[in-house]
CSV table of C-alpha atoms and ligand atoms in Angstrom, one decimal:
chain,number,residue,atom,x,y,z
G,1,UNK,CA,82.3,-72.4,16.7
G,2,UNK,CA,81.9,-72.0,13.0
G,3,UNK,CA,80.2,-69.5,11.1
G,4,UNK,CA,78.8,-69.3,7.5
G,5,UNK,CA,79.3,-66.1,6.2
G,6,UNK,CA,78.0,-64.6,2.9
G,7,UNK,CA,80.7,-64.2,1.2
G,8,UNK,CA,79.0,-63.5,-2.5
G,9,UNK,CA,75.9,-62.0,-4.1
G,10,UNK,CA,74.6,-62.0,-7.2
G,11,UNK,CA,71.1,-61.4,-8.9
G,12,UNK,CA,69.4,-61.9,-12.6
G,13,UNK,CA,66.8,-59.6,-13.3
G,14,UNK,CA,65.3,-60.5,-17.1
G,15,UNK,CA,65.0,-57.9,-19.3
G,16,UNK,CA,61.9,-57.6,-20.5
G,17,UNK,CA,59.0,-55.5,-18.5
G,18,UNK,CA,55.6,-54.4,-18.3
G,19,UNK,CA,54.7,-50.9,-16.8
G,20,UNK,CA,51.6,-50.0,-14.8
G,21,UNK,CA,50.3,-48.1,-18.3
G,22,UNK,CA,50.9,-51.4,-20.5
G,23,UNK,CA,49.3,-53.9,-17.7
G,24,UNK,CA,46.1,-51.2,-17.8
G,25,UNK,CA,46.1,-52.9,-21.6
G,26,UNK,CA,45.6,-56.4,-20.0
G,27,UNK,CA,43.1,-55.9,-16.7
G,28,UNK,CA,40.8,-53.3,-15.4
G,29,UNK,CA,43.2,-51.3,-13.6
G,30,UNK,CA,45.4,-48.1,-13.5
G,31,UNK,CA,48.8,-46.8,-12.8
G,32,UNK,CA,47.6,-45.2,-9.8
G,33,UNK,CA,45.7,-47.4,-8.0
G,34,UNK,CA,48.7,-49.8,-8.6
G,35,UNK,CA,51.3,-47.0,-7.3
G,36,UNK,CA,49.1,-46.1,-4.6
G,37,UNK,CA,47.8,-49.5,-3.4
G,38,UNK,CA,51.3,-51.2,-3.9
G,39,UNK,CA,54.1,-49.2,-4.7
G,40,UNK,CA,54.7,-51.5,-8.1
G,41,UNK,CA,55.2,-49.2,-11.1
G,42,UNK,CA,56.8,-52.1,-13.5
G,43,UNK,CA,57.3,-55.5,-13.3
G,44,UNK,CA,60.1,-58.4,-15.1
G,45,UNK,CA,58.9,-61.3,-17.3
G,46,UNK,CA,61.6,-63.7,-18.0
G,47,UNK,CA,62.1,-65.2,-21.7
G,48,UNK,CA,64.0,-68.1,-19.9
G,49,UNK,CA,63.5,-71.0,-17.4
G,50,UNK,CA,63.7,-70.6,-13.9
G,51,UNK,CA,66.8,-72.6,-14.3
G,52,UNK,CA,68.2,-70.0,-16.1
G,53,UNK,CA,67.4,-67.5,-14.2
G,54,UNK,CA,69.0,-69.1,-11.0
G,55,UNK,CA,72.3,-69.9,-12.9
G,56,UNK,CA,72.9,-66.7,-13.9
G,57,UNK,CA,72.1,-65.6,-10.4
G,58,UNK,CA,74.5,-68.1,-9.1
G,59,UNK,CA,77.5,-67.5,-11.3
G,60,UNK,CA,77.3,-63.8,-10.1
G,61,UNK,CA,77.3,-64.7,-6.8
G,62,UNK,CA,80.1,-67.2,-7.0
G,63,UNK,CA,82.2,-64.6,-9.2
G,64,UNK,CA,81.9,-62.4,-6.3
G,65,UNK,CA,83.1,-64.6,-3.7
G,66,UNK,CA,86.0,-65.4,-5.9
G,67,UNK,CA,86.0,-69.5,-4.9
G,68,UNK,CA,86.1,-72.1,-7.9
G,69,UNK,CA,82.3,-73.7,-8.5
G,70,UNK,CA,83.9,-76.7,-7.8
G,71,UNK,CA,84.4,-76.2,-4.3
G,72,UNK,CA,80.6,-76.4,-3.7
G,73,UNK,CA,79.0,-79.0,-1.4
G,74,UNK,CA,75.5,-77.6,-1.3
G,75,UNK,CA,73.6,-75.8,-4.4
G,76,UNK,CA,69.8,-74.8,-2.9
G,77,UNK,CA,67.4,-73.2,-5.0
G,78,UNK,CA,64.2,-71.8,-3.4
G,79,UNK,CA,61.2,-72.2,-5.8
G,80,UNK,CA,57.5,-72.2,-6.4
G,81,UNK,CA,58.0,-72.3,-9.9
G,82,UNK,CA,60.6,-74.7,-10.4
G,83,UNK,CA,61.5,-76.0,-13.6
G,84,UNK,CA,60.5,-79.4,-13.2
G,85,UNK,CA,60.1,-81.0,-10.5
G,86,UNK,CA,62.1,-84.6,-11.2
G,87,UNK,CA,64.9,-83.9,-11.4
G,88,UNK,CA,64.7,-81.2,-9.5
G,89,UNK,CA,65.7,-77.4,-10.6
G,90,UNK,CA,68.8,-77.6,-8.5
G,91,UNK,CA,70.3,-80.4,-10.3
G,92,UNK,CA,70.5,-78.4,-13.5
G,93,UNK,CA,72.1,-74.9,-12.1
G,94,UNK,CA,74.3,-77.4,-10.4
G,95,UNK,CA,75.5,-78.6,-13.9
G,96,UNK,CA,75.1,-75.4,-15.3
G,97,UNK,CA,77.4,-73.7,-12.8
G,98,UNK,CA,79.6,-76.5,-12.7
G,99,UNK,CA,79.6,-77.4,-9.1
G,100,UNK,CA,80.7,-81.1,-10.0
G,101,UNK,CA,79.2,-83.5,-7.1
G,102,UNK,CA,78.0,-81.0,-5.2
G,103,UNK,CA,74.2,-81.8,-3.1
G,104,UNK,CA,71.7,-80.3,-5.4
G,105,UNK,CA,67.9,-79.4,-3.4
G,106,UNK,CA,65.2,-77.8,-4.1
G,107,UNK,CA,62.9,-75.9,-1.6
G,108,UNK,CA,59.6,-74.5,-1.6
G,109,UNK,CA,58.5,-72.6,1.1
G,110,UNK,CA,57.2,-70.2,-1.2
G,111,UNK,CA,58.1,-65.9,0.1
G,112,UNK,CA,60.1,-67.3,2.8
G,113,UNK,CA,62.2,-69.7,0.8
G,114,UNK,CA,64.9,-68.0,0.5
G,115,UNK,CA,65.3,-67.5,4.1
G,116,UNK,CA,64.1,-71.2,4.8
G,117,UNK,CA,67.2,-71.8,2.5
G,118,UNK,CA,69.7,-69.9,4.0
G,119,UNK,CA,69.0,-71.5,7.4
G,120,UNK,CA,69.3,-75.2,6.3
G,121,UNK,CA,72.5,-74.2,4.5
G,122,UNK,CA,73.9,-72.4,7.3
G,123,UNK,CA,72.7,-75.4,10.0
G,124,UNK,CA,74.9,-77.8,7.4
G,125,UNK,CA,78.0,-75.5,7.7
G,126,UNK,CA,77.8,-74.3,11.5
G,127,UNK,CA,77.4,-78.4,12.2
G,128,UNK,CA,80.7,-79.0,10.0
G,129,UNK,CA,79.1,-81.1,7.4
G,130,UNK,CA,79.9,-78.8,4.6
G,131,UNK,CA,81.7,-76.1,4.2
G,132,UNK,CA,80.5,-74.0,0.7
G,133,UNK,CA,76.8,-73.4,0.1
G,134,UNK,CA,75.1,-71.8,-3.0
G,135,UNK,CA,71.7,-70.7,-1.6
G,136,UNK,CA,69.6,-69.4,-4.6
G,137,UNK,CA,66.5,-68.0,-5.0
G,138,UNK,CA,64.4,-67.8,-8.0
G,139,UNK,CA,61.0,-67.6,-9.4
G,140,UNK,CA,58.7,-66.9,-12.2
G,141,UNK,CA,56.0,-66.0,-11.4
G,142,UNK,CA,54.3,-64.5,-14.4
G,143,UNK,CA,53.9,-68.0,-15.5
G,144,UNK,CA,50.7,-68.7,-13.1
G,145,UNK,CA,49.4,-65.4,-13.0
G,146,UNK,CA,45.6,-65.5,-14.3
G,147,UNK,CA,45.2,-62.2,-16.3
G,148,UNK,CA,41.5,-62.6,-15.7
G,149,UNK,CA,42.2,-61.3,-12.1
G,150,UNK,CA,43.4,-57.8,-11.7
G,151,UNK,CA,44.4,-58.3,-7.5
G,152,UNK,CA,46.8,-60.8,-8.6
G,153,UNK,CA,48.2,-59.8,-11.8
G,154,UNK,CA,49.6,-56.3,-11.0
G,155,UNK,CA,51.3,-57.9,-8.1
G,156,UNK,CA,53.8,-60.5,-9.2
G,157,UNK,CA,57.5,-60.9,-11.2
G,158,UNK,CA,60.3,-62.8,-12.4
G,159,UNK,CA,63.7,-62.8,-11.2
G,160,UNK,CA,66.7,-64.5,-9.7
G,161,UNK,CA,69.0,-63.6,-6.3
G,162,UNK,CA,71.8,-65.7,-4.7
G,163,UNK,CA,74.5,-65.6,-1.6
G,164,UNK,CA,77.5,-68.0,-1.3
G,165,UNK,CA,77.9,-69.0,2.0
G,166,UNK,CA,81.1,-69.9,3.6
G,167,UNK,CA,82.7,-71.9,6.7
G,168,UNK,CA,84.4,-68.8,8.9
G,169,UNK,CA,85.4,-68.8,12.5
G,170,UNK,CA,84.5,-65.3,13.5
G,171,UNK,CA,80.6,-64.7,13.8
G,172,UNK,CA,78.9,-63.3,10.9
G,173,UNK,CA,76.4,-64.3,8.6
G,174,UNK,CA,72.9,-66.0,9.9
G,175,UNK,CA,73.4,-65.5,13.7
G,176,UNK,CA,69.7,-65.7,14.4
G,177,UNK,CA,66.4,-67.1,12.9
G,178,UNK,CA,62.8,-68.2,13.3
G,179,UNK,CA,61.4,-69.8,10.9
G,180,UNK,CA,57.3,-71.3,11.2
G,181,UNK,CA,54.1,-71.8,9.6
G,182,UNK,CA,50.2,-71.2,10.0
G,183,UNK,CA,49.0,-74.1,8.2
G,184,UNK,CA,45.1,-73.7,9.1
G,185,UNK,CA,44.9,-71.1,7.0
G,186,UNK,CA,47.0,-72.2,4.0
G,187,UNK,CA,44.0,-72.2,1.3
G,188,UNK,CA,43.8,-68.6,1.7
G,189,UNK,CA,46.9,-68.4,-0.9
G,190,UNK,CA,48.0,-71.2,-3.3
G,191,UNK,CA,48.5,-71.9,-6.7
G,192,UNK,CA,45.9,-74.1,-7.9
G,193,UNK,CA,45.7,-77.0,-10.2
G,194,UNK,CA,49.9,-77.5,-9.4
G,195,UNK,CA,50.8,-80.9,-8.1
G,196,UNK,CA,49.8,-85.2,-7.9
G,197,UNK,CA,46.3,-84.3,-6.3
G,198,UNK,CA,45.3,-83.9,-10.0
G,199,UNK,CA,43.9,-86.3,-12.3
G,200,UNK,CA,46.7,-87.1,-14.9
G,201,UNK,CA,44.0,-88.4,-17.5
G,202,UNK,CA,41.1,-85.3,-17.2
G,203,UNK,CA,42.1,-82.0,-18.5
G,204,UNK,CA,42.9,-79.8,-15.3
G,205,UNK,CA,43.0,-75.8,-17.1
G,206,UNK,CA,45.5,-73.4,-15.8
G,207,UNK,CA,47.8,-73.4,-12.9
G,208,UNK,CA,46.8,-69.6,-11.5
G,209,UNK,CA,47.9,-67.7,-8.3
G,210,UNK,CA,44.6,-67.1,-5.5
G,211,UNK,CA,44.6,-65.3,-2.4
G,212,UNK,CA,42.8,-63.8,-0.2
G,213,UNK,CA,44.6,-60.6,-0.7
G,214,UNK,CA,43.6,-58.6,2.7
G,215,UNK,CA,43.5,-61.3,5.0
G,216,UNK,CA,47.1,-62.3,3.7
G,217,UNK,CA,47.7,-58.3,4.2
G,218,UNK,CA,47.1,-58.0,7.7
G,219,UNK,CA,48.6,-61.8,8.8
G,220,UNK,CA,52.2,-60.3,6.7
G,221,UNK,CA,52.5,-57.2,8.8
G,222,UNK,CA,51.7,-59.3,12.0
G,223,UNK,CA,53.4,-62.5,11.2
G,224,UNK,CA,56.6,-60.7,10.2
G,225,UNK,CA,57.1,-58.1,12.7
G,226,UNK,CA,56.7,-60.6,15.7
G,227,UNK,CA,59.1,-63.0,14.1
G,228,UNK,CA,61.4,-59.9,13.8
G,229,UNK,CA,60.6,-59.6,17.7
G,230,UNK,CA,61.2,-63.4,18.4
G,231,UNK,CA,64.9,-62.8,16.6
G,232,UNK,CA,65.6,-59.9,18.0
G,233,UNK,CA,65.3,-61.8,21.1
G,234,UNK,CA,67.2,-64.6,20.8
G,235,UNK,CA,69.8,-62.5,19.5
G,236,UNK,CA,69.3,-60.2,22.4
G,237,UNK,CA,69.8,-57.0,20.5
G,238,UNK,CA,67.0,-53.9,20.2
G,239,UNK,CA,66.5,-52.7,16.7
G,240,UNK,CA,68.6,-49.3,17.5
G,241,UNK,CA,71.4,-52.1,17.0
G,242,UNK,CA,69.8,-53.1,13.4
G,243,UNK,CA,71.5,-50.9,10.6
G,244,UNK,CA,69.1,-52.3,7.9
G,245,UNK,CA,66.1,-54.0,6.8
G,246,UNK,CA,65.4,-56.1,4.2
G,247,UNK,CA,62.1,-57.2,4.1
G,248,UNK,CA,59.9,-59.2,2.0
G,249,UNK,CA,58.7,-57.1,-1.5
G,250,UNK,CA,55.1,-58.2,-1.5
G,251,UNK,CA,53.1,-54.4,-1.0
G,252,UNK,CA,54.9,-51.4,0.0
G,253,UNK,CA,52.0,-50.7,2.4
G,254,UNK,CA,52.8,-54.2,3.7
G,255,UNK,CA,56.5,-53.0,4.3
G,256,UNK,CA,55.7,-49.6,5.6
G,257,UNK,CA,53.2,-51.4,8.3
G,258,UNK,CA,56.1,-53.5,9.2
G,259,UNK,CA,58.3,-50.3,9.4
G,260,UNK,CA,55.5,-48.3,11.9
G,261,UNK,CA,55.1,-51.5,14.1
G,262,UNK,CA,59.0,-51.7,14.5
G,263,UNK,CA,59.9,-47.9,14.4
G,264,UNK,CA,62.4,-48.6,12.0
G,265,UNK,CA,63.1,-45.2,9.6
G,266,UNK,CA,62.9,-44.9,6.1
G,267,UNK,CA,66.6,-44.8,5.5
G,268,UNK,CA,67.4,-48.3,7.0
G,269,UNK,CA,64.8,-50.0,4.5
G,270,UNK,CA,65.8,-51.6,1.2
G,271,UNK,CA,63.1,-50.9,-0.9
G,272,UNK,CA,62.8,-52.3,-4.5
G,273,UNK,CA,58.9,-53.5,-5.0
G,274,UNK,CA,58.5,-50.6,-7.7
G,275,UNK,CA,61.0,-51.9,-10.1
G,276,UNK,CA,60.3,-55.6,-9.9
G,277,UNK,CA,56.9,-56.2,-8.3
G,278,UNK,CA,56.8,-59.6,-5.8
G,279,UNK,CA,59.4,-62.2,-7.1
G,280,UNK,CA,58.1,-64.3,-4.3
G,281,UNK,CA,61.2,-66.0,-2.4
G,282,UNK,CA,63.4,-64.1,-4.6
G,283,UNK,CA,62.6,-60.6,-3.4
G,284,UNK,CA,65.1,-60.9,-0.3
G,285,UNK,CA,68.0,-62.3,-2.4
G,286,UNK,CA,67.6,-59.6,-4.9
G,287,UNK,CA,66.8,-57.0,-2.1
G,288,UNK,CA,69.9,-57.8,0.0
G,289,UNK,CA,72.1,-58.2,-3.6
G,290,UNK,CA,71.2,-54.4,-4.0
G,291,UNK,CA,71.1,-53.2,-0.5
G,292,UNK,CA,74.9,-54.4,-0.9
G,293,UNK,CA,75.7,-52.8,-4.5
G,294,UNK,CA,73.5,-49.6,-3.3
G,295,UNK,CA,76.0,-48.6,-0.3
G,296,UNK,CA,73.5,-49.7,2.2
G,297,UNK,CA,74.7,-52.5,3.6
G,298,UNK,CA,78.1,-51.6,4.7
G,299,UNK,CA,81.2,-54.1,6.5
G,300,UNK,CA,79.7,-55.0,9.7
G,301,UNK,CA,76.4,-54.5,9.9
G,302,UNK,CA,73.5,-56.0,11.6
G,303,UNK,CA,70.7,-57.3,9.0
G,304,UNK,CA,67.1,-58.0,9.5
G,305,UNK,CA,65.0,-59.4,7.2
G,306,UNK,CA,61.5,-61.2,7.4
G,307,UNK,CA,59.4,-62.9,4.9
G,308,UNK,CA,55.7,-64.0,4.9
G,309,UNK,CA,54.1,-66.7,2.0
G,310,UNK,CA,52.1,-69.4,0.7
G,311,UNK,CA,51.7,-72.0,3.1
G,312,UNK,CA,51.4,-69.6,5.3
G,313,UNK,CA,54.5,-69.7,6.0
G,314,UNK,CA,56.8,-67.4,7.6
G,315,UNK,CA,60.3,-66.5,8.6
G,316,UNK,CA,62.8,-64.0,9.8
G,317,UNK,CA,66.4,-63.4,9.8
G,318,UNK,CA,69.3,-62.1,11.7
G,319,UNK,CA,72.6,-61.6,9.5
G,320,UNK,CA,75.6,-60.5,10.4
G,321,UNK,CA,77.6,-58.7,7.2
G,322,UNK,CA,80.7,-59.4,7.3
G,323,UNK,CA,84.2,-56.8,6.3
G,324,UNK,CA,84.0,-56.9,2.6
G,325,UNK,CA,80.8,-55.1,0.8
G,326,UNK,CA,82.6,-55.4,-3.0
G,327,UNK,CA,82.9,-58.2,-5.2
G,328,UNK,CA,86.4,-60.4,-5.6
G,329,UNK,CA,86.3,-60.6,-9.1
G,330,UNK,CA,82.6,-60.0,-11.6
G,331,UNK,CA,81.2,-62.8,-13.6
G,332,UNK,CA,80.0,-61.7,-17.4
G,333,UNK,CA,77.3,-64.6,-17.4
G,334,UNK,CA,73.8,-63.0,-18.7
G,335,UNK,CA,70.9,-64.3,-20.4
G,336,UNK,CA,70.2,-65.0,-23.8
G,337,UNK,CA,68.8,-61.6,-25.7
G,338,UNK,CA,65.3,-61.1,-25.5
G,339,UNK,CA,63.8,-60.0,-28.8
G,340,UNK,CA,60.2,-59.4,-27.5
G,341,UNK,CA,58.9,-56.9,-25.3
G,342,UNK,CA,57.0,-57.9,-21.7
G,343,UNK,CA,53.6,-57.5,-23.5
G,344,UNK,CA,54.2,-60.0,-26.2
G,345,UNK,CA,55.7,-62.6,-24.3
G,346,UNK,CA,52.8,-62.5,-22.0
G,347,UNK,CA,50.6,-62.6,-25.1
G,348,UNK,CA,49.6,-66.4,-25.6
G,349,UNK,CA,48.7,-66.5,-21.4
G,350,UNK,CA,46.7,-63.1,-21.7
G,351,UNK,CA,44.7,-65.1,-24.3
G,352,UNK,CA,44.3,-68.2,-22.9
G,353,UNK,CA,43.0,-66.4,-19.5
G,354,UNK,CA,40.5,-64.1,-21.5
G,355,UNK,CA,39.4,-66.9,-23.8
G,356,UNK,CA,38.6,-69.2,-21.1
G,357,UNK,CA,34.9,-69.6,-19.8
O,401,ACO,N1,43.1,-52.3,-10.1
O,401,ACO,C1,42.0,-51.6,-9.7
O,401,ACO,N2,41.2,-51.9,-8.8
O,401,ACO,C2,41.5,-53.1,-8.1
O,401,ACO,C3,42.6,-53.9,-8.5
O,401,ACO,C4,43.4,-53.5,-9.5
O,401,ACO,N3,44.5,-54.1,-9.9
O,401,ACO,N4,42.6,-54.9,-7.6
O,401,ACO,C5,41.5,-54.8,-6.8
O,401,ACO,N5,40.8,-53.7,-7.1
O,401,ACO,C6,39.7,-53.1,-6.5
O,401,ACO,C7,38.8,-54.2,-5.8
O,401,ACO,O1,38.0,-54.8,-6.7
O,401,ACO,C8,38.1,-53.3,-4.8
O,401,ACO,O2,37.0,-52.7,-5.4
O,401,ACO,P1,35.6,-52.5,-4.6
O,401,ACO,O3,35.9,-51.7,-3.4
O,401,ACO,O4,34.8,-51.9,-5.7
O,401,ACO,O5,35.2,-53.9,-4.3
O,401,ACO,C9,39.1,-52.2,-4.4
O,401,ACO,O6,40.1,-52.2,-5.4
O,401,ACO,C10,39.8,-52.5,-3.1
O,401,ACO,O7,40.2,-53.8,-3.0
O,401,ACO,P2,41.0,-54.4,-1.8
O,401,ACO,O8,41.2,-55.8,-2.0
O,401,ACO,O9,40.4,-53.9,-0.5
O,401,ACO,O10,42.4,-53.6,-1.9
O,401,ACO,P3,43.6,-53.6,-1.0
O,401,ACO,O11,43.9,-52.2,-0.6
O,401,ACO,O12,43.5,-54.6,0.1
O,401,ACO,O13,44.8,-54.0,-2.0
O,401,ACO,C11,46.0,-56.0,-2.5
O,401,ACO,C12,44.7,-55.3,-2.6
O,401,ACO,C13,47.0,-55.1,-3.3
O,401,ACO,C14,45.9,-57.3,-3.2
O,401,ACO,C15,46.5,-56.1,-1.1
O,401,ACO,O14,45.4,-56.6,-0.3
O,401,ACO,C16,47.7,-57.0,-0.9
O,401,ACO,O15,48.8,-56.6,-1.3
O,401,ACO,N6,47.6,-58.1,-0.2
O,401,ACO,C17,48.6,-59.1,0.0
O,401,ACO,C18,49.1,-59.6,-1.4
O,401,ACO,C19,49.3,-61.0,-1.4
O,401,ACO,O16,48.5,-61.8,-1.0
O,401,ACO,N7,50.4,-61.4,-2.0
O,401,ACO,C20,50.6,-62.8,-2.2
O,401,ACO,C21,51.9,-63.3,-1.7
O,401,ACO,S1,51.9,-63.2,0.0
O,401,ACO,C22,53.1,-62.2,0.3
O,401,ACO,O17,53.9,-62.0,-0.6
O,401,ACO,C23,53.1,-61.6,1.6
């Protein structure tokens, strides 16, 4: 039987940021009911393209598996803000990263893409139809954030995370996984005026970011923690056997709900949500990134992790770590320098939102 471990990780968080205090310039709101009703205390706007973002990502992660780009078959980026759309984002890190030939796709599940991705990559390896996967997440999201609507704009970030994934015979990596959707309900969060449902020749506004933010609340601690229970499950393991989890960075209530309904302490939970708000699919491959540099993952261990999005989609995750928790050699890839601050470059959209009618 083969395996597809994770064999690198990497991450690209831009530089730029706005605090609770500066975003209190933008919206009616306040440090503490942000802290306090989230857990967000700052939040990444990228200067660059998602493209950019996920390339950096990438290199990191390939760095830190030590194999040559060019051994890549499979380069996935998970995305609801891709770059463009044709050709897709994927095609461009692939270039960028120079993974010469390799299959280039994008996917949008939107939260659970990343895990969405790490499935379909690790189905094409376990099947023996490849044998190197790049599965990359990465988002930004400030781009359709309306700052008209304070629910929505305290909530959301930019960033990049990515795992290589390699053909192994002993079991690690994805070992479980459930994976679903609740489409009934999938106008209760969406992006709106995105997509060929439009009129190409009447002016269309914005593309902004709506939800339903407590019905999407109570359906994420729900949805997640019984697909944690389906995995658990098929795995047939009870979560005393889980060492840590890495859940979706959407609300830190959301994830401390998840915690209660699964008994799982503090100390097994990667946590990052205050630093970097909800990157969307990216929040799991920049959680598990850190939970790896921070000391909590360690060789062995049993992962779970769950996700809960647009769509409504929904997904969760059992990986197996395998021995080796520090990079093979470190890439020095970064972004461009940023020479404005998170405030200015979300200046001309801050306008355009308060302008607007
Ligand atoms: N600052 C100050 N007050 C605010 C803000 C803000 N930024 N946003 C809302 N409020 C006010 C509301 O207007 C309301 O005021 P009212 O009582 O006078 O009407 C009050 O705060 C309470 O509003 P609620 O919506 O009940 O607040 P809640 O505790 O549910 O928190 C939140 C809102 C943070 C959006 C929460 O529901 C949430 O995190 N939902 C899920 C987020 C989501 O949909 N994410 C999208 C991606 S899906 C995913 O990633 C899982």
């Amino acid at each position: 039987m083969t395996y597809a471990h994770i064999t690198g990780w990497g991450k690209c968080i831009p530089p730029a940021s706005i605090s609770n205090d500066e975003i209190s310039t933008i919206v009616d709101t306040n440090d503490e009911w942000i802290t306090t009703r989230t857990g967000i205390k700052s939040r990444r706007v990228s200067h660059v393209s998602t493209a950019e973002l996920a390339t950096v990502a990438a290199k990191h992660a390939i760095a830190c598996a030590g194999i040559d780009p060019q051994e890549i078959d499979l380069v996935i980026v998970a995305t609801c803000t891709p770059s463009t759309l044709v050709a897709n984002t994927a095609s461009l890190v692939q270039k960028d990263i120079g993974a010469k030939g390799a299959a280039a796709m994008d996917t949008n599940a939107a939260c659970s893409g990343f895990l969405y991705a790490l499935q379909a990559a690790t189905a094409q390896i376990q099947a023996g139809m490849i044998k190197k996967a790049v599965v990359i997440a990465a988002e930004r999201m400030t781009w359709c954030i309306n700052w008209a609507l304070r629910d929505s704009a305290v909530l959301f970030g930019d960033g990049a995370g990515a795992v290589v994934l390699e053909a192994k015979e002993t079991p690690a990596g994805l070992l479980a996984t459930k994976t679903g959707c609740d489409s009934e309900d999938r106008d209760i969060l969406h992006i709106s005026n995105f997509g060929t449902d439009l009129d190409k020749y009447h002016a269309f506004g914005p593309s902004n970011l709506l939800f339903e933010g407590r019905e999407i609340f109570k359906r994420a601690v729900k949805g997640m923690s019984e697909a944690c229970d389906d995995v658990l499950n098929q795995a047939n393991l009870s979560l005393d056997d889980i060492n840590v989890l890495v859940p979706h960075q959407a609300n830190l209530r959301i994830i401390q709900a998840i915690q209660n309904r699964l008994n799982v302490p503090d100390n097994k939970v990667m946590v990052n949500i205050g630093q970097y708000g909800n990157t969307s699919a990216a929040t799991i491959a920049i959680a598990l990134c850190e939970a790896v540099e921070q000391g909590l993952i360690k060789p062995n261990d049993n992962i779970m992790s769950a996700a809960f999005g647009a769509g409504l989609t929904w997904a969760a995750s059992y990986i197996k770590w395998g021995e080796r928790v520090t990079p093979i050699t470190i890439s020095d890839a970064t972004l461009p320098d940023c020479d404005k601050t998170g405030l200015e470059l979300v200046e001309p959209s801050v306008k355009a939102c308060l302008t607007k009618d």
